[in-house]
Coordinates of C-alpha atoms and ligand atoms in Angstrom, one line a residue:
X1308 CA 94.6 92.0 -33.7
X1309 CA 97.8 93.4 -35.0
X1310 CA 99.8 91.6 -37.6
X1311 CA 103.7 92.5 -38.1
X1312 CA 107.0 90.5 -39.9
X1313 CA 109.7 89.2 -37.8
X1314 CA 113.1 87.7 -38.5
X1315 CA 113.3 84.6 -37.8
X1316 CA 116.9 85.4 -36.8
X1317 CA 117.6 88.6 -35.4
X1318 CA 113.6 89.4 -34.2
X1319 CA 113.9 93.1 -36.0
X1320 CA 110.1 93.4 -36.6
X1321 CA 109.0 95.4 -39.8
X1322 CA 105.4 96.5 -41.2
X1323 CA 103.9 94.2 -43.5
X1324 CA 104.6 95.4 -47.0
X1325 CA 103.8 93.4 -50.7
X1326 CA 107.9 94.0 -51.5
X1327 CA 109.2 92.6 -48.5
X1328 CA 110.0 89.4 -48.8
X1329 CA 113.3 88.6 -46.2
X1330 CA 114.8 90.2 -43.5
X1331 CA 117.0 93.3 -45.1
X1332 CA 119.8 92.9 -42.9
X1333 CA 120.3 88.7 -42.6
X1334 CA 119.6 88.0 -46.1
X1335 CA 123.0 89.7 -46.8
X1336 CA 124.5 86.9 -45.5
X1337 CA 123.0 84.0 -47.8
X1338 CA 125.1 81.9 -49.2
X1339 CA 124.8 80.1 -52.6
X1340 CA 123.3 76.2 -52.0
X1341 CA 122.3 77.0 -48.6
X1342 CA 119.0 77.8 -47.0
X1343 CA 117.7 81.2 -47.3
X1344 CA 118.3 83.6 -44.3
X1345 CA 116.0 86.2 -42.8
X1346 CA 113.0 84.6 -43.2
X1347 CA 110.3 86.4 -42.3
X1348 CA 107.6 85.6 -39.8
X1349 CA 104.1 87.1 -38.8
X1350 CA 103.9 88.4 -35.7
X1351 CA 100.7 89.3 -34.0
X1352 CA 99.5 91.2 -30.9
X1353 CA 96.4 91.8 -29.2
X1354 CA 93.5 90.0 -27.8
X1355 CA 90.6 87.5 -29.0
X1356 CA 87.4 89.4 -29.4
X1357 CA 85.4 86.6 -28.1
X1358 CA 85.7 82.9 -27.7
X1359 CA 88.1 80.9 -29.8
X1360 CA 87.1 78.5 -32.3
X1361 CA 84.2 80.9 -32.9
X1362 CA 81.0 79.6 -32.8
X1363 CA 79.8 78.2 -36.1
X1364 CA 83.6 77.6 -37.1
X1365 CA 82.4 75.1 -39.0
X1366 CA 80.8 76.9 -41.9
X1367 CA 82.5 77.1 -44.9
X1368 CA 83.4 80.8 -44.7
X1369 CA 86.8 82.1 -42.7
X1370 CA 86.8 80.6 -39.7
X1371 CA 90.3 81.8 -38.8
X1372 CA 90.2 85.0 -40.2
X1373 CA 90.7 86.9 -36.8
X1374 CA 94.5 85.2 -37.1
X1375 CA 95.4 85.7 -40.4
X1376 CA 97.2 88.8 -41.4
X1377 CA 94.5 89.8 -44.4
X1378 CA 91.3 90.8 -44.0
X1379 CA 88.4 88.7 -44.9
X1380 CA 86.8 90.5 -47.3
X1381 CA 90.3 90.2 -49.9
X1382 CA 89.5 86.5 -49.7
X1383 CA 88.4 84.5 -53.1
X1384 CA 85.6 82.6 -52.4
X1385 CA 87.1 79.2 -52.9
X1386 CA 86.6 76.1 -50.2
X1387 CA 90.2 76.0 -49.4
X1388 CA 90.6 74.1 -45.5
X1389 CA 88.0 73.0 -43.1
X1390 CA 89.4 69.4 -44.4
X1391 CA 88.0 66.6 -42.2
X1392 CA 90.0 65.5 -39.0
X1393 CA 88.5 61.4 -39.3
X1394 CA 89.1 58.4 -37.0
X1395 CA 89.8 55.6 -40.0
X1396 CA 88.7 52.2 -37.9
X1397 CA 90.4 49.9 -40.0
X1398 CA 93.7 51.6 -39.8
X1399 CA 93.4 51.9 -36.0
X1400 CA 92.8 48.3 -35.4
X1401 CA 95.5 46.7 -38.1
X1402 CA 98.2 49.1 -36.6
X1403 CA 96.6 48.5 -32.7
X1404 CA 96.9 52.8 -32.7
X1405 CA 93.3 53.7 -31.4
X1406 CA 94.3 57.4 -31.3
X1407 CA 95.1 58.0 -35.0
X1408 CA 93.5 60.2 -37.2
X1409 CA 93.8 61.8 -40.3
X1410 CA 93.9 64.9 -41.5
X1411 CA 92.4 64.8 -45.0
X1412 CA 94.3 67.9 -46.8
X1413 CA 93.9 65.9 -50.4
X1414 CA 90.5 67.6 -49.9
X1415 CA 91.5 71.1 -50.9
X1416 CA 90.0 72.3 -54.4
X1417 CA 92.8 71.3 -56.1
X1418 CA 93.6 68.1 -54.1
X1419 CA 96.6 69.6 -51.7
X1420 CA 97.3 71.4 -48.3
X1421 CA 99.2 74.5 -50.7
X1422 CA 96.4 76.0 -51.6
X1423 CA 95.9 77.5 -47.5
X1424 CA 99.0 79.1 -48.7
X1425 CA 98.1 80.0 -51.7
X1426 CA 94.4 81.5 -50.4
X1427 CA 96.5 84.0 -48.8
X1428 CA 98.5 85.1 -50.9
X1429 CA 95.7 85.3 -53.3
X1430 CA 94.0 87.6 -51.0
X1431 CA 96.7 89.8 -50.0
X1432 CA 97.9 90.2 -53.4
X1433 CA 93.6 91.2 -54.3
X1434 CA 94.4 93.6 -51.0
X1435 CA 97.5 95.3 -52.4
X1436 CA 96.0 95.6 -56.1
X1437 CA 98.7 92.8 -57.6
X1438 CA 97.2 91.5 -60.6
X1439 CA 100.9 88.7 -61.5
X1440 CA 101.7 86.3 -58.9
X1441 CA 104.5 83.9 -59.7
X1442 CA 105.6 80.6 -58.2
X1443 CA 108.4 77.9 -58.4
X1444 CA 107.1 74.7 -57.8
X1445 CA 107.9 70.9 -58.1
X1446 CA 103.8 70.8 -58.9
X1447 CA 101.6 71.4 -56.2
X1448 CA 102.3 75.2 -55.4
X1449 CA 102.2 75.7 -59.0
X1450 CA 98.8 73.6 -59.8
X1451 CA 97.5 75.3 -56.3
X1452 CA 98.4 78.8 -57.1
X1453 CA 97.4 78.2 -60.6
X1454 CA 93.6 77.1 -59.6
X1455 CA 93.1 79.4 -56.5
X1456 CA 94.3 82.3 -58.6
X1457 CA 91.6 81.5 -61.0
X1458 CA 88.8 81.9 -58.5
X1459 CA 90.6 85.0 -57.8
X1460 CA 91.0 86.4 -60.9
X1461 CA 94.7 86.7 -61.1
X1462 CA 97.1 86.0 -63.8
X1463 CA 99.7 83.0 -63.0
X1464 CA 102.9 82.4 -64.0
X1465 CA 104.6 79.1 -62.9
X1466 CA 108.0 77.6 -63.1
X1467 CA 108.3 73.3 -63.3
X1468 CA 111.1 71.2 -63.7
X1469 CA 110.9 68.7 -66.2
X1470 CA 110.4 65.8 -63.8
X1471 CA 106.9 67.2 -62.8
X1472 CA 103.9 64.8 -62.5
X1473 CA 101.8 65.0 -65.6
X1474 CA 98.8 65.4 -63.7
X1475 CA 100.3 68.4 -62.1
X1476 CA 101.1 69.8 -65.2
X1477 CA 97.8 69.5 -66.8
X1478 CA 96.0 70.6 -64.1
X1479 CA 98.0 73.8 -63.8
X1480 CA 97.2 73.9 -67.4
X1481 CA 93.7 73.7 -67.2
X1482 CA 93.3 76.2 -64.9
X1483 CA 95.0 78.7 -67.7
X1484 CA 98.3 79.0 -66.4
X1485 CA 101.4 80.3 -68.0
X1486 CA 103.5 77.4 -67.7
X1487 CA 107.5 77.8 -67.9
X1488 CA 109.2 74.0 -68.0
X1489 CA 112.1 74.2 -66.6
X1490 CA 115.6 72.2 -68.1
X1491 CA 116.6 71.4 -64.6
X1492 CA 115.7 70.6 -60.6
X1493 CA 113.2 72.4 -58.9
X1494 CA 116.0 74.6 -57.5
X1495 CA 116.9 75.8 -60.8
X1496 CA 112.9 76.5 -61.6
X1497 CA 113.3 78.8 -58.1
X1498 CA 116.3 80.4 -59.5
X1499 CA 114.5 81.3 -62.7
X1500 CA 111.1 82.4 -61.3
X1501 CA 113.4 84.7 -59.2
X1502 CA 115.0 86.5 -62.1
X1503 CA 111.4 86.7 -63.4
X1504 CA 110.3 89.2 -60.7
X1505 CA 113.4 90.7 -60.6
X1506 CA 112.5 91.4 -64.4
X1507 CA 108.9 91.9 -64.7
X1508 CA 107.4 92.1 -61.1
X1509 CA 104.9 90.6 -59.7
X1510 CA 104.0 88.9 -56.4
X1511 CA 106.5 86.0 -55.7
X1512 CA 104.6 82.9 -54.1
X1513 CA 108.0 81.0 -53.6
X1514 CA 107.4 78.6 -50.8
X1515 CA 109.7 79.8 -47.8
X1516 CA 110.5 83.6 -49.7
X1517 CA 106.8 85.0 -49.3
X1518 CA 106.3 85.1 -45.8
X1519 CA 102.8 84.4 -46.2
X1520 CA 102.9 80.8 -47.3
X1521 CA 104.0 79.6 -44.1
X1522 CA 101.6 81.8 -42.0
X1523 CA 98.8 80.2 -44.4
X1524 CA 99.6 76.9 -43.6
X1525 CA 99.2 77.8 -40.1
X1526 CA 95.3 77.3 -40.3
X1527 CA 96.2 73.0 -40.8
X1528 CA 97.2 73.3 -37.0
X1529 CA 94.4 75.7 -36.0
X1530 CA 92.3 73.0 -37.7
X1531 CA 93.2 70.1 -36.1
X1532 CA 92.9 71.9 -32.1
X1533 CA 89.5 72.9 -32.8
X1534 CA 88.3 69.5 -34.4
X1535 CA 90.0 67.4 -31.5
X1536 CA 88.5 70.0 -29.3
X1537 CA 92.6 70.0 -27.7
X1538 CA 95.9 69.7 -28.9
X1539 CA 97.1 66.4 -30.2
X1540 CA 100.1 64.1 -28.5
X1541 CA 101.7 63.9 -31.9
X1542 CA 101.7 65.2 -35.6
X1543 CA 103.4 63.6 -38.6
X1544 CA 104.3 66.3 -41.5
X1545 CA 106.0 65.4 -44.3
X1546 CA 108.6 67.8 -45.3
X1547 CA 110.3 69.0 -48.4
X1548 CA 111.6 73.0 -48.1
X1549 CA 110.3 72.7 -44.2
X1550 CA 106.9 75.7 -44.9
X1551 CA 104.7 73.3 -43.6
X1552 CA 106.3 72.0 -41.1
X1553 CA 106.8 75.9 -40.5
X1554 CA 103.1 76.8 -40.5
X1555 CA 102.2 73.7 -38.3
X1556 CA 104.7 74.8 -35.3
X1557 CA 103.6 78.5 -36.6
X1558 CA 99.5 77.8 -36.2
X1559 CA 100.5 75.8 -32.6
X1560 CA 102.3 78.7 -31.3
X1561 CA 99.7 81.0 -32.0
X1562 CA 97.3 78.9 -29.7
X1563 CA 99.7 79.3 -26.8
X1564 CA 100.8 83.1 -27.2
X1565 CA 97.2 83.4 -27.3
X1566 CA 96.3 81.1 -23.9
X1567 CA 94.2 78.6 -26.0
X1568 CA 96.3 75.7 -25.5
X1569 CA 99.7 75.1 -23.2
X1570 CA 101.5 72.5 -24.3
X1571 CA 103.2 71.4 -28.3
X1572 CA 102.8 68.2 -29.5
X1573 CA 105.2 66.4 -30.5
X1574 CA 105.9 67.3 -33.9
X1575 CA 107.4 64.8 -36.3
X1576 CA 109.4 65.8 -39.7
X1577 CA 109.0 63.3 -42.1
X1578 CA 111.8 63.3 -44.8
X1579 CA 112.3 60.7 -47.9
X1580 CA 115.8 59.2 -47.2
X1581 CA 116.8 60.7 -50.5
X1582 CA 115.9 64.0 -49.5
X1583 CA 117.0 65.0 -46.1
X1584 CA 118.7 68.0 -45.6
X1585 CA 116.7 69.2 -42.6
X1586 CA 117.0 65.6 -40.3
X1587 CA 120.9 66.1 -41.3
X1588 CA 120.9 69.7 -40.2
X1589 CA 119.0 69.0 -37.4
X1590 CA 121.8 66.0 -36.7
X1591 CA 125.0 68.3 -37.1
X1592 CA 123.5 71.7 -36.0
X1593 CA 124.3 72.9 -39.4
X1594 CA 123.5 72.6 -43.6
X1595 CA 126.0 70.9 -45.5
X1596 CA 126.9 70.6 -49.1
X1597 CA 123.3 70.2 -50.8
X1598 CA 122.8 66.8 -52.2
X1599 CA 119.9 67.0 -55.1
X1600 CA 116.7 65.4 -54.1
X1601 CA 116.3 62.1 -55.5
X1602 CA 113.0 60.2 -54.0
X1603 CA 110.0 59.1 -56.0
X1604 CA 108.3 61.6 -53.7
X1605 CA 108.8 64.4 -55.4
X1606 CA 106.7 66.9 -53.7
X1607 CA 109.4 66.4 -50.8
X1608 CA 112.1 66.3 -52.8
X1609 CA 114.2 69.0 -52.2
X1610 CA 118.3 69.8 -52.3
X1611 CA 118.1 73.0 -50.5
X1612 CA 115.3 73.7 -48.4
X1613 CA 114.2 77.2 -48.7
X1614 CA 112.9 77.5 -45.1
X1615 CA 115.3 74.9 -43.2
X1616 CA 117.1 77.4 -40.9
X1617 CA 113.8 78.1 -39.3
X1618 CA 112.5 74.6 -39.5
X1619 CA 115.6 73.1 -38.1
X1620 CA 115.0 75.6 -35.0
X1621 CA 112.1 74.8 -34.3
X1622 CA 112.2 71.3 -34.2
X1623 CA 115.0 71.7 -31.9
X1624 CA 113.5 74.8 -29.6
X1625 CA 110.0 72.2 -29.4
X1626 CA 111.9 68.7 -28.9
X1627 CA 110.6 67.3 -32.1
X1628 CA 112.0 65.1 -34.5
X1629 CA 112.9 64.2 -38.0
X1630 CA 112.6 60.6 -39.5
X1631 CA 113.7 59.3 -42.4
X1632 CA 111.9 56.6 -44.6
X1633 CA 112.6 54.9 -47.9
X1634 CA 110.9 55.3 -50.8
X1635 CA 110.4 51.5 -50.5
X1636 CA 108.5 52.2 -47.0
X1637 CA 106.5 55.4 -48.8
X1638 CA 104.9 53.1 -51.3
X1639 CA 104.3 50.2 -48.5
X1640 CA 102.6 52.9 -46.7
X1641 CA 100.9 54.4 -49.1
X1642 CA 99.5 51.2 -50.6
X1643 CA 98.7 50.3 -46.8
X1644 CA 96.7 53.8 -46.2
X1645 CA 94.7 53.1 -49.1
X1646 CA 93.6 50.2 -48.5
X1647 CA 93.2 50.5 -45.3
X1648 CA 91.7 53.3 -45.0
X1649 CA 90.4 54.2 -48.6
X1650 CA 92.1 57.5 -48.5
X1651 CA 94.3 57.2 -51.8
X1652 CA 97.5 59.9 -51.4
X1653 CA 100.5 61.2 -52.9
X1654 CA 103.9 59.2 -52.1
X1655 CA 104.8 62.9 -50.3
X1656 CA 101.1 62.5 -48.3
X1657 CA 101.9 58.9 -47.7
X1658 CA 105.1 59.4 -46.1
X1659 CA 103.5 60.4 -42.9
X1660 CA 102.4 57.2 -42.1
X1661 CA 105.4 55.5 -43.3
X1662 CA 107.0 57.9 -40.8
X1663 CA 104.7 56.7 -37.9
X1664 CA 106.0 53.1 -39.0
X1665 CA 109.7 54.1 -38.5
X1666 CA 109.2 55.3 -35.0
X1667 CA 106.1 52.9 -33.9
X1668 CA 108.1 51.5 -30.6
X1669 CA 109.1 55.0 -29.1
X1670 CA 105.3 56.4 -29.4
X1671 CA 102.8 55.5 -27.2
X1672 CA 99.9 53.2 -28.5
X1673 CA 97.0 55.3 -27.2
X1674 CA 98.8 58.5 -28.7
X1675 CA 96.5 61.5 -30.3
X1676 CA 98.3 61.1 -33.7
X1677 CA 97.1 63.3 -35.8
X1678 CA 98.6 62.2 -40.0
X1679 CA 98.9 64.8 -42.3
X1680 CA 97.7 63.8 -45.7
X1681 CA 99.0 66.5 -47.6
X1682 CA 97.8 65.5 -51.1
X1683 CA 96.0 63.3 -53.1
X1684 CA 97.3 60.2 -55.1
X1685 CA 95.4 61.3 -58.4
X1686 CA 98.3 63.8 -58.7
X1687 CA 100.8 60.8 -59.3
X1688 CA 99.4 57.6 -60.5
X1689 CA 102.9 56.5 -62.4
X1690 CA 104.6 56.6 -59.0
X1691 CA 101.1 54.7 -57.6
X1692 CA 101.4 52.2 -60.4
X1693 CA 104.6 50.4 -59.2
X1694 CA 103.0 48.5 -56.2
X1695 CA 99.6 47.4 -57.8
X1696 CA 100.3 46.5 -61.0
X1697 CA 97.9 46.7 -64.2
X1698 CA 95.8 43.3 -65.1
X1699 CA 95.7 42.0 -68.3
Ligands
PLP2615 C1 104.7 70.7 -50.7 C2 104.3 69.4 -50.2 C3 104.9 68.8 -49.1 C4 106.1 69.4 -48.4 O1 105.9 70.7 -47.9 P1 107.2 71.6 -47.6 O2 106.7 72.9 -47.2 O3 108.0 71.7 -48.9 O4 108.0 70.9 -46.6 C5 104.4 67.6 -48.6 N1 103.4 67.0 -49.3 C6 102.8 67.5 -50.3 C7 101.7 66.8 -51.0 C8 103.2 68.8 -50.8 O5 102.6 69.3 -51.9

């Protein structure tokens, strides 16, 4: 298989190099506040060696490695993916939705579905002899980057805004970190980490900006075909900068270039109501004026979504859709998941199935629904607290 970069936008294709980052020629035209342009995607070409899901897929090495971009043996060993694909009974039968599942990504070694990403950057910056990588985060790219480069052996330098999660904090800490809190939003901790690189160099793992954290997130969809054994009727992703969203349409398309599959499921955005600058984008055909994210969700919460141009695209080019939900409706939901279920997630995580809620009468009962759960609660227990209460 041969792996290339494409635009996005303008489909110029380019060699896959550790200092490009955006298309040369459509980045020029970025705007302050708006979404970045050029956004690169991988390309690939050529033909399956032999059967697809490999046999034995299910080990805990690289199943997918024959459609990622970096060679296997630049890979940490770290358990990042292979996240169980489960039917939860008692979720089925109090919603009457026999076809859900869910797709346990709170799993990951440090408890969310960034660390796919950050497994390949890890690898290609082992590949390309980069010893700094630096992220912006509003927690879990940072905590993930931070803990998956420590199986790698790289040195981490995150950017936080003030408002991040302790949990996330201390965990990004633990695994030895060098932790920048930032005075501002998250999009001022992206400005920052920027002018970082710019300064000192080092391999950027900005969501959206490295090309690689959307093609890493691709292995979430390539999960999900080969545990249903075909592609689902629907997915629910919850969506902040639009990179997993991205790498779930990214992971799907694959499987059809490749004659795997025919036919994408109906993919569903999930945005906190707070936070939507990709459902209004995908309502007007266009970005507006950023509003900052304000949703207790904070791992979606987002002003300017670094890869809503290509999100926004897809969902249209595919037929899918974006729903809103309250943060009310996140903690119903994720209060509901738990106990239903006794998966415990993130308000971010939860908001898929609050998402399923909003649209319930347009979807089908017997559906394939497959619920991203993109993080674990653990990572937020203040925002957990508010529903439950403490006794005594
Ligand atoms: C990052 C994240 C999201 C949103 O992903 P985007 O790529 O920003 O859209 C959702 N849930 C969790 C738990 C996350 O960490």
């Amino acid at each position: 298989m041969e792996f290339f970069y494409r635009c996005s936008e303008c489909d110029r294709q380019f060699a896959i190099t550790p200092d490009l980052m955006l298309c040369p020629d459509c980045s020029q035209r970025h705007e302050p506040d708006q979404p970045l342009r050029g956004v690169l995607e991988v390309g690939l070409r050529g033909e399956l060696r032999g059967p697809w899901p490999p046999p034995g897929a299910e080990a805990p090495s690289l199943p997918y490695a024959e459609l990622l971009p970096v060679e296997p043996r630049y890979f940490p060993v770290v358990p990042v993916g292979n996240t169980p694909l489960w039917e939860p009974a008692r979720l089925r039968q109090h919603l009457g939705r026999p076809g859900i599942y869910l797709k346990d990504d709170t799993a990951n070694p440090t408890g969310s579905l960034k660390d796919r990403a950050s497994l390949l950057v890890a690898a290609f910056a082992r590949k390309h002899e980069i010893s700094d990588v630096v992220v912006a985060s509003t927690g879990n790219a940072a905590s993930s980057m931070a803990g998956i480069g420590a199986a790698a052996g790289l040195s981490v330098r995150i950017f936080v805004p003030k408002s991040v999660p302790r949990a996330k904090l201390v965990q990004s800490l633990q695994y030895g970190a060098e932790v920048t809190v930032v005075d501002g939003t998250y999009d001022d901790a992206c400005r920052d980490s920027l002018e970082y690189t710019a300064l000192h160099g080092g391999l950027s793992r900005n969501t959206g900006f490295n090309p690689l954290t959307i093609e890493g997130k691709k292995t979430v969809a390539l999960e999900v075909f080969a545990q249903l054994g075909r592609m689902p009727d629907a997915v629910f992703v919850p969506t902040g900068d639009g990179v997993i969203l991205g790498g779930v349409f990214k992971g799907f398309e694959d499987l059809i270039r490749l004659g795997l599959a025919d036919t994408m499921p109906t993919i569903y955005a999930v945005q906190a109501e707070g936070s939507n600058a990709i459902c209004r984008a995908l309502a007007r055909g266009e970005f507006d004026d950023p509003v900052p994210g304000n949703t207790i969700a904070d791992s979606i919460s987002v002003g300017v979504p670094a890869n809503g141009r290509s999100a926004v695209k897809k969902l249209a080019r595919h037929g899918g859709h974006c729903v809103e939900v309250s943060d009310a409706e996140i903690l119903d939901a994720q209060q509901m998941l738990s106990s239903q279920s006794g998966l415990f997630a993130e308000p971010a995580a939860a908001s898929s199935v609050a998402g399923l809620l909003r649209v319930s009468d347009t979807l089908p009962r017997d559906a394939v629904t497959v619920l991203l759960i993109t993080g674990t609660g653990l990572k937020d227990i203040e925002a957990a607290t508010d529903r439950v209460g403490i006794p005594g």
